[in-house]
Amino acid sequence: MARTTLPALLLALLLALLLPLPGGAAAPALAAPTEAELVRAREDWARLAQGHWVADGRADAPRFVYAFADPNCGYCNRFWLAARPYVESGQVQVRHLMVGIIDDDSPGKAAAILGAASPAEALARNERHYREGGIRPLAPVPPALRAKLDANEKLLRALGFHGTPGLVYLDAAGRLKRFPGLPDAGDLKEILGAP
């Protein structure tokens, strides 16, 4: 009996999932969400809306995406850069829920963004100058801002994320979708919509 390796099995499984079914039938479509799933999605979406976020894009955009972000996160910076065409087209508003979990100065930088006179400008400044170290951290972090950062981190964990970026959006059927990490171009288009 021939010994099959794990990579060969995974490749065979992937091909089986991608090939059409016999007789030309397509794979079944994703089932419509249940009422319980939609209720849970609305509850989680409301929790996100009540979080401490920085708006990036037009308030009247037809689509909203929540992004858990750390000011020292290189993947968050790459997401911010990749999102520019979508945000600047007016089709999406990204709501950045700032957390301070990567480096020792992350809470201070996140607090500097959240506590700025214009958080959106402070976020943009941090992202544009990420390679030079980003925004200068607040030290010490004021208790009110620390409470906001703690609440955002608690929400990040409650939604099942362990790092940044953590992206949350609603699909066309109203399902709450979570995407951990940096999306590739195809996933980015699904998450943010067409620019």
Short mmCIF file of C-alpha atoms in Angstrom, two decimals:
data_model
loop_
_atom_site.label_atom_id
_atom_site.label_comp_id
_atom_site.label_asym_id
_atom_site.label_seq_id
_atom_site.Cartn_x
_atom_site.Cartn_y
_atom_site.Cartn_z
CA MET A 1 0.00 0.00 0.00
CA ALA A 2 1.44 3.38 -1.00
CA ARG A 3 2.06 5.87 1.77
CA THR A 4 0.24 9.19 1.21
CA THR A 5 1.79 12.33 2.61
CA LEU A 6 -0.19 15.04 4.36
CA PRO A 7 0.58 17.66 1.66
CA ALA A 8 -0.72 15.28 -1.03
CA LEU A 9 -3.91 14.69 0.93
CA LEU A 10 -4.43 18.42 1.44
CA LEU A 11 -3.90 19.09 -2.26
CA ALA A 12 -6.38 16.36 -3.20
CA LEU A 13 -8.96 17.78 -0.77
CA LEU A 14 -8.48 21.29 -2.13
CA LEU A 15 -8.90 20.10 -5.72
CA ALA A 16 -12.02 18.14 -4.79
CA LEU A 17 -13.54 21.27 -3.29
CA LEU A 18 -12.71 23.38 -6.34
CA LEU A 19 -13.90 20.97 -9.04
CA PRO A 20 -17.53 21.06 -10.16
CA LEU A 21 -19.85 18.32 -8.97
CA PRO A 22 -20.76 15.48 -11.40
CA GLY A 23 -23.38 16.39 -13.97
CA GLY A 24 -22.32 20.05 -14.02
CA ALA A 25 -23.99 20.85 -10.73
CA ALA A 26 -22.41 23.67 -8.79
CA ALA A 27 -21.46 23.49 -5.14
CA PRO A 28 -24.40 24.45 -2.94
CA ALA A 29 -24.69 28.13 -2.07
CA LEU A 30 -24.10 29.27 1.46
CA ALA A 31 -27.32 28.80 3.40
CA ALA A 32 -29.20 31.89 4.45
CA PRO A 33 -28.37 32.93 7.99
CA THR A 34 -30.75 31.86 10.73
CA GLU A 35 -32.66 34.44 12.73
CA ALA A 36 -30.46 33.63 15.74
CA GLU A 37 -27.31 34.32 13.66
CA LEU A 38 -28.73 37.63 12.50
CA VAL A 39 -29.68 38.64 16.04
CA ARG A 40 -26.18 37.82 17.27
CA ALA A 41 -24.66 39.73 14.33
CA ARG A 42 -26.76 42.82 15.17
CA GLU A 43 -25.75 42.58 18.85
CA ASP A 44 -22.04 42.29 18.03
CA TRP A 45 -22.31 45.09 15.44
CA ALA A 46 -23.91 47.33 18.09
CA ARG A 47 -21.06 46.50 20.52
CA LEU A 48 -18.56 47.52 17.85
CA ALA A 49 -20.45 50.75 17.16
CA GLN A 50 -20.26 51.60 20.87
CA GLY A 51 -16.50 50.96 20.95
CA HIS A 52 -13.85 53.67 20.92
CA TRP A 53 -12.97 53.98 17.26
CA VAL A 54 -11.40 56.45 14.87
CA ALA A 55 -13.38 57.15 11.70
CA ASP A 56 -11.41 56.87 8.46
CA GLY A 57 -13.64 57.90 5.56
CA ARG A 58 -16.99 59.52 4.97
CA ALA A 59 -19.70 59.19 7.61
CA ASP A 60 -22.28 58.62 4.85
CA ALA A 61 -20.32 55.79 3.20
CA PRO A 62 -22.56 52.87 2.19
CA ARG A 63 -20.26 50.36 3.94
CA PHE A 64 -18.59 50.25 7.34
CA VAL A 65 -15.73 48.00 8.42
CA TYR A 66 -14.29 47.79 11.92
CA ALA A 67 -10.54 47.25 12.22
CA PHE A 68 -8.78 46.47 15.49
CA ALA A 69 -5.39 48.14 15.12
CA ASP A 70 -2.20 48.70 17.09
CA PRO A 71 -0.10 51.76 16.13
CA ASN A 72 3.03 49.56 16.03
CA CYS A 73 1.48 46.87 13.83
CA GLY A 74 3.15 46.60 10.42
CA TYR A 75 0.23 44.59 9.03
CA CYS A 76 -2.19 47.26 10.26
CA ASN A 77 -0.11 49.85 8.42
CA ARG A 78 -0.23 47.76 5.24
CA PHE A 79 -4.01 47.39 5.62
CA TRP A 80 -4.38 51.17 6.10
CA LEU A 81 -2.35 51.78 2.92
CA ALA A 82 -4.26 49.14 0.92
CA ALA A 83 -7.60 50.58 2.06
CA ARG A 84 -6.83 54.09 0.76
CA PRO A 85 -8.53 53.67 -2.66
CA TYR A 86 -11.65 52.24 -1.03
CA VAL A 87 -11.81 54.93 1.66
CA GLU A 88 -10.97 57.79 -0.68
CA SER A 89 -13.64 56.67 -3.18
CA GLY A 90 -16.24 57.28 -0.46
CA GLN A 91 -17.49 53.69 -0.62
CA VAL A 92 -16.33 52.61 2.83
CA GLN A 93 -15.61 54.03 6.24
CA VAL A 94 -13.06 52.06 8.24
CA ARG A 95 -13.55 52.43 11.98
CA HIS A 96 -10.24 51.77 13.70
CA LEU A 97 -10.58 50.39 17.23
CA MET A 98 -7.20 51.26 18.69
CA VAL A 99 -5.48 48.83 21.05
CA GLY A 100 -2.02 48.85 22.58
CA ILE A 101 -0.79 45.25 22.63
CA ILE A 102 2.34 44.90 20.48
CA ASP A 103 5.10 47.00 22.03
CA ASP A 104 5.67 48.78 25.33
CA ASP A 105 4.87 52.15 23.75
CA SER A 106 1.77 50.87 21.89
CA PRO A 107 -0.69 52.00 24.60
CA GLY A 108 0.88 55.48 24.60
CA LYS A 109 0.66 55.75 20.82
CA ALA A 110 -2.92 54.44 20.74
CA ALA A 111 -3.84 56.93 23.49
CA ALA A 112 -2.18 59.76 21.53
CA ILE A 113 -4.39 58.89 18.55
CA LEU A 114 -7.63 58.48 20.52
CA GLY A 115 -6.97 61.60 22.63
CA ALA A 116 -5.96 63.89 19.76
CA ALA A 117 -8.03 66.94 18.81
CA SER A 118 -8.52 65.15 15.47
CA PRO A 119 -8.10 61.40 15.95
CA ALA A 120 -8.46 60.79 12.20
CA GLU A 121 -5.56 63.15 11.45
CA ALA A 122 -3.46 61.60 14.23
CA LEU A 123 -4.13 58.10 12.86
CA ALA A 124 -3.22 59.21 9.33
CA ARG A 125 -0.04 60.86 10.61
CA ASN A 126 0.93 57.65 12.44
CA GLU A 127 0.31 55.52 9.36
CA ARG A 128 2.06 57.88 6.91
CA HIS A 129 5.11 58.02 9.19
CA TYR A 130 4.99 54.42 10.38
CA ARG A 131 8.48 53.58 9.07
CA GLU A 132 9.94 56.56 10.98
CA GLY A 133 8.36 55.41 14.24
CA GLY A 134 4.86 56.88 13.89
CA ILE A 135 3.18 59.16 16.36
CA ARG A 136 4.85 60.15 19.62
CA PRO A 137 3.33 58.21 22.54
CA LEU A 138 1.58 59.81 25.50
CA ALA A 139 3.39 59.04 28.73
CA PRO A 140 1.80 58.37 31.07
CA VAL A 141 -1.48 57.29 29.51
CA PRO A 142 -4.33 59.21 31.17
CA PRO A 143 -6.78 56.93 33.04
CA ALA A 144 -9.75 57.84 30.82
CA LEU A 145 -7.83 56.88 27.69
CA ARG A 146 -6.47 53.73 29.38
CA ALA A 147 -10.09 52.71 30.09
CA LYS A 148 -10.97 53.14 26.39
CA LEU A 149 -7.98 51.07 25.30
CA ASP A 150 -8.85 48.36 27.83
CA ALA A 151 -12.47 48.28 26.59
CA ASN A 152 -11.29 47.94 22.98
CA GLU A 153 -8.93 45.12 23.90
CA LYS A 154 -11.71 43.34 25.79
CA LEU A 155 -13.92 43.63 22.68
CA LEU A 156 -11.09 42.36 20.46
CA ARG A 157 -10.79 39.26 22.65
CA ALA A 158 -14.58 38.79 22.93
CA LEU A 159 -14.80 38.66 19.14
CA GLY A 160 -12.15 35.94 19.01
CA PHE A 161 -9.12 37.92 17.85
CA HIS A 162 -5.66 37.41 19.35
CA GLY A 163 -3.78 40.07 17.42
CA THR A 164 -4.02 42.87 14.92
CA PRO A 165 -5.37 43.67 12.47
CA GLY A 166 -8.72 42.13 13.22
CA LEU A 167 -11.37 43.09 10.66
CA VAL A 168 -15.13 42.84 11.13
CA TYR A 169 -17.80 43.50 8.52
CA LEU A 170 -21.30 42.45 7.52
CA ASP A 171 -21.78 40.39 4.38
CA ALA A 172 -24.68 40.91 1.96
CA ALA A 173 -26.87 38.52 3.96
CA GLY A 174 -26.24 40.36 7.23
CA ARG A 175 -23.79 37.83 8.69
CA LEU A 176 -21.04 39.22 10.91
CA LYS A 177 -17.75 38.23 9.30
CA ARG A 178 -14.39 38.26 11.09
CA PHE A 179 -11.06 38.34 9.28
CA PRO A 180 -7.85 38.00 11.31
CA GLY A 181 -4.68 39.42 9.82
CA LEU A 182 -3.83 41.21 6.61
CA PRO A 183 -6.21 40.37 3.74
CA ASP A 184 -4.90 39.65 0.26
CA ALA A 185 -6.30 41.58 -2.73
CA GLY A 186 -9.29 39.26 -3.22
CA ASP A 187 -10.25 39.27 0.46
CA LEU A 188 -9.72 43.04 0.60
CA LYS A 189 -12.26 43.55 -2.18
CA GLU A 190 -14.77 41.32 -0.37
CA ILE A 191 -14.24 43.11 2.94
CA LEU A 192 -14.17 46.70 1.67
CA GLY A 193 -16.30 46.43 -1.46
CA ALA A 194 -15.38 47.68 -4.92
CA PRO A 195 -13.49 51.01 -5.00
#
